[in-house]
């Protein structure tokens, strides 16, 4: 089998090593870092593809299986191939949106009858601070989309969260991320959080 991994954060190495060990042909496209540097993971261990045009024009058609180790990048690129029947293991456009747009993901889960923690979406920190002050209780802040995941925060109190939101509001990049991608505040629940993912069905 020919396995093409389309990656953006060097997550595919272990599976590709094992696939190669069992006699499969593999090719790994591992997107450059945001600063333009090449990723060096796995060099000399599995074949790496660095040319995006070659990925698009040659290797998508070469593969017996296309695999995304994450679920947000390149799903639009693969959508027409998925519709033609190419075997793709990974999120489709809709599933990627449910993951990256937190408010949309919450809406879908609620629509399906799943219990959710109610939340409110924001695109600026001043409005979020006013909301926290109005309610006077701790919330959890979660960024959406491609915003810096360092902006996830579980507050101990309302004043603790107001302090963090105020701190982030002074950072140009964080303000830009908030405006572009948004973030949600959810009521804080004490307990254990678990993430579960699965791919199923032809759609």
Short mmCIF file of C-alpha atoms in Angstrom, two decimals:
data_model
loop_
_atom_site.label_atom_id
_atom_site.label_comp_id
_atom_site.label_asym_id
_atom_site.label_seq_id
_atom_site.Cartn_x
_atom_site.Cartn_y
_atom_site.Cartn_z
CA UNK A 1 0.00 0.00 0.00
CA UNK A 2 1.13 3.58 -0.70
CA UNK A 3 0.48 5.82 2.29
CA UNK A 4 0.59 9.62 1.96
CA UNK A 5 0.65 11.59 5.20
CA UNK A 6 -0.28 15.28 4.95
CA UNK A 7 0.93 16.84 8.18
CA UNK A 8 1.43 20.29 9.63
CA UNK A 9 3.17 19.60 12.93
CA UNK A 10 5.42 16.49 12.61
CA UNK A 11 2.77 14.22 14.13
CA UNK A 12 2.93 11.39 11.58
CA UNK A 13 6.40 9.96 12.10
CA UNK A 14 5.62 7.02 14.40
CA UNK A 15 2.79 5.62 12.25
CA UNK A 16 4.81 6.10 9.05
CA UNK A 17 7.83 4.31 10.55
CA UNK A 18 5.60 1.37 11.49
CA UNK A 19 3.87 1.33 8.08
CA UNK A 20 7.28 1.32 6.39
CA UNK A 21 8.49 -1.44 8.73
CA UNK A 22 5.54 -3.60 7.57
CA UNK A 23 6.48 -3.13 3.91
CA UNK A 24 4.25 -0.23 2.85
CA UNK A 25 5.53 2.67 0.76
CA UNK A 26 5.18 5.98 2.57
CA UNK A 27 5.53 9.67 1.73
CA UNK A 28 5.37 12.41 4.35
CA UNK A 29 4.48 16.02 3.60
CA UNK A 30 5.30 17.94 6.78
CA UNK A 31 4.40 21.62 6.43
CA UNK A 32 7.07 24.24 7.16
CA UNK A 33 7.03 26.04 10.49
CA UNK A 34 5.28 29.42 10.65
CA UNK A 35 8.67 31.16 10.45
CA UNK A 36 9.43 29.34 7.15
CA UNK A 37 11.96 26.85 8.58
CA UNK A 38 11.84 23.24 7.39
CA UNK A 39 10.82 20.63 9.94
CA UNK A 40 13.68 18.18 10.51
CA UNK A 41 11.73 15.39 12.25
CA UNK A 42 12.19 11.97 10.67
CA UNK A 43 14.84 12.99 8.15
CA UNK A 44 16.63 9.87 6.90
CA UNK A 45 14.02 7.65 8.55
CA UNK A 46 11.04 8.05 6.19
CA UNK A 47 10.82 9.82 2.79
CA UNK A 48 9.81 13.46 3.16
CA UNK A 49 8.15 15.69 0.60
CA UNK A 50 8.76 19.43 0.89
CA UNK A 51 7.29 20.73 -2.37
CA UNK A 52 3.58 21.59 -2.02
CA UNK A 53 3.04 21.67 -5.79
CA UNK A 54 4.50 18.17 -6.12
CA UNK A 55 2.21 17.03 -3.29
CA UNK A 56 -0.81 18.44 -5.12
CA UNK A 57 0.08 17.40 -8.66
CA UNK A 58 1.72 14.00 -8.13
CA UNK A 59 1.42 12.41 -4.72
CA UNK A 60 -2.30 12.74 -4.04
CA UNK A 61 -2.96 10.59 -7.12
CA UNK A 62 -0.09 8.25 -6.16
CA UNK A 63 -1.53 7.31 -2.76
CA UNK A 64 -3.68 4.30 -1.89
CA UNK A 65 -4.43 5.98 1.45
CA UNK A 66 -4.26 9.68 2.39
CA UNK A 67 -3.93 10.31 6.12
CA UNK A 68 -4.22 13.51 8.16
CA UNK A 69 -2.75 13.15 11.68
CA UNK A 70 -4.58 16.37 12.61
CA UNK A 71 -7.89 17.75 11.43
CA UNK A 72 -7.66 21.37 10.45
CA UNK A 73 -5.19 21.78 7.59
CA UNK A 74 -5.53 20.86 3.90
CA UNK A 75 -9.07 19.44 4.18
CA UNK A 76 -10.23 21.82 1.40
CA UNK A 77 -7.41 20.56 -0.85
CA UNK A 78 -8.49 16.93 -0.40
CA UNK A 79 -12.28 17.49 -0.56
CA UNK A 80 -12.62 16.89 -4.35
CA UNK A 81 -10.45 13.76 -4.13
CA UNK A 82 -12.57 12.42 -1.26
CA UNK A 83 -15.68 13.01 -3.42
CA UNK A 84 -14.06 11.01 -6.26
CA UNK A 85 -13.67 8.07 -3.88
CA UNK A 86 -10.04 8.42 -2.76
CA UNK A 87 -9.58 6.70 0.61
CA UNK A 88 -8.94 9.49 3.14
CA UNK A 89 -8.46 8.90 6.86
CA UNK A 90 -9.09 12.19 8.63
CA UNK A 91 -11.61 14.94 9.05
CA UNK A 92 -13.70 16.33 6.22
CA UNK A 93 -14.39 20.07 5.85
CA UNK A 94 -17.41 20.02 8.18
CA UNK A 95 -15.71 18.01 10.94
CA UNK A 96 -12.67 20.31 10.78
CA UNK A 97 -14.95 23.33 11.20
CA UNK A 98 -16.69 21.76 14.22
CA UNK A 99 -13.27 21.29 15.82
CA UNK A 100 -11.71 24.66 15.02
CA UNK A 101 -14.79 26.86 15.52
CA UNK A 102 -15.67 26.18 19.14
CA UNK A 103 -19.06 27.91 19.02
CA UNK A 104 -20.05 25.88 15.93
CA UNK A 105 -18.89 22.66 17.60
CA UNK A 106 -20.99 23.46 20.67
CA UNK A 107 -24.01 24.21 18.47
CA UNK A 108 -23.68 20.88 16.61
CA UNK A 109 -23.35 18.89 19.86
CA UNK A 110 -26.38 20.63 21.35
CA UNK A 111 -28.36 19.98 18.15
CA UNK A 112 -27.50 16.28 18.46
CA UNK A 113 -28.84 16.16 22.02
CA UNK A 114 -25.48 16.06 23.81
CA UNK A 115 -25.20 17.94 27.10
CA UNK A 116 -22.84 20.90 26.73
CA UNK A 117 -21.38 23.55 28.99
CA UNK A 118 -23.03 26.77 27.88
CA UNK A 119 -20.63 29.40 26.60
CA UNK A 120 -20.48 32.83 25.03
CA UNK A 121 -18.36 33.78 22.03
CA UNK A 122 -16.22 36.95 21.91
CA UNK A 123 -13.92 38.66 19.44
CA UNK A 124 -12.48 41.30 21.78
CA UNK A 125 -11.14 41.27 25.33
CA UNK A 126 -12.93 44.37 26.65
CA UNK A 127 -16.37 42.81 26.03
CA UNK A 128 -15.21 39.57 27.66
CA UNK A 129 -13.94 41.45 30.74
CA UNK A 130 -17.28 43.28 31.06
CA UNK A 131 -19.11 39.93 30.80
CA UNK A 132 -16.97 38.33 33.54
CA UNK A 133 -17.42 41.34 35.84
CA UNK A 134 -21.18 41.27 35.28
CA UNK A 135 -21.41 37.57 36.25
CA UNK A 136 -18.74 37.66 38.99
CA UNK A 137 -17.67 34.02 38.71
CA UNK A 138 -14.77 32.04 37.21
CA UNK A 139 -14.92 30.95 33.58
CA UNK A 140 -12.75 28.93 31.23
CA UNK A 141 -11.40 30.77 28.18
CA UNK A 142 -10.86 28.72 25.01
CA UNK A 143 -9.54 30.10 21.70
CA UNK A 144 -11.03 29.10 18.34
CA UNK A 145 -9.42 28.40 14.98
CA UNK A 146 -5.70 28.92 14.57
CA UNK A 147 -5.37 31.22 17.59
CA UNK A 148 -2.51 30.53 19.98
CA UNK A 149 -3.52 27.63 22.25
CA UNK A 150 -1.66 29.38 25.09
CA UNK A 151 -4.84 31.46 25.31
CA UNK A 152 -6.65 28.52 26.92
CA UNK A 153 -7.08 29.39 30.57
CA UNK A 154 -8.97 27.98 33.55
CA UNK A 155 -9.61 30.85 35.98
CA UNK A 156 -9.61 30.50 39.77
CA UNK A 157 -11.89 33.50 40.17
CA UNK A 158 -13.56 36.29 38.17
CA UNK A 159 -10.76 38.73 39.04
CA UNK A 160 -8.13 36.15 37.98
CA UNK A 161 -9.73 35.86 34.53
CA UNK A 162 -10.17 39.63 34.19
CA UNK A 163 -6.44 40.00 34.90
CA UNK A 164 -5.53 37.45 32.16
CA UNK A 165 -7.94 38.94 29.61
CA UNK A 166 -6.51 42.39 30.35
CA UNK A 167 -2.97 41.05 29.94
CA UNK A 168 -3.82 39.43 26.59
CA UNK A 169 -5.52 42.63 25.39
CA UNK A 170 -2.13 44.39 25.51
CA UNK A 171 -0.59 41.86 23.08
CA UNK A 172 -1.03 42.82 19.39
CA UNK A 173 -0.96 39.19 18.17
CA UNK A 174 -3.50 38.00 20.75
CA UNK A 175 -5.85 40.90 19.93
CA UNK A 176 -5.57 40.05 16.23
CA UNK A 177 -6.22 36.33 16.93
CA UNK A 178 -9.29 37.21 19.03
CA UNK A 179 -10.70 39.42 16.27
CA UNK A 180 -9.97 36.90 13.49
CA UNK A 181 -10.77 33.57 15.20
CA UNK A 182 -12.77 34.45 18.31
CA UNK A 183 -12.78 32.71 21.67
CA UNK A 184 -15.42 31.43 24.05
CA UNK A 185 -15.93 31.74 27.78
CA UNK A 186 -17.56 28.74 29.41
CA UNK A 187 -18.68 28.27 32.98
CA UNK A 188 -15.96 26.56 35.00
CA UNK A 189 -16.78 22.97 36.00
CA UNK A 190 -14.60 21.10 38.48
CA UNK A 191 -13.72 17.60 37.32
CA UNK A 192 -11.73 15.73 34.70
CA UNK A 193 -11.78 16.64 31.00
CA UNK A 194 -11.42 13.96 28.35
CA UNK A 195 -11.11 14.40 24.59
CA UNK A 196 -12.47 11.70 22.26
CA UNK A 197 -12.25 11.64 18.47
CA UNK A 198 -13.37 9.26 15.76
CA UNK A 199 -13.87 9.11 12.00
CA UNK A 200 -16.86 7.23 10.65
CA UNK A 201 -19.07 6.92 7.58
CA UNK A 202 -18.50 7.95 3.97
CA UNK A 203 -19.53 11.61 4.61
#
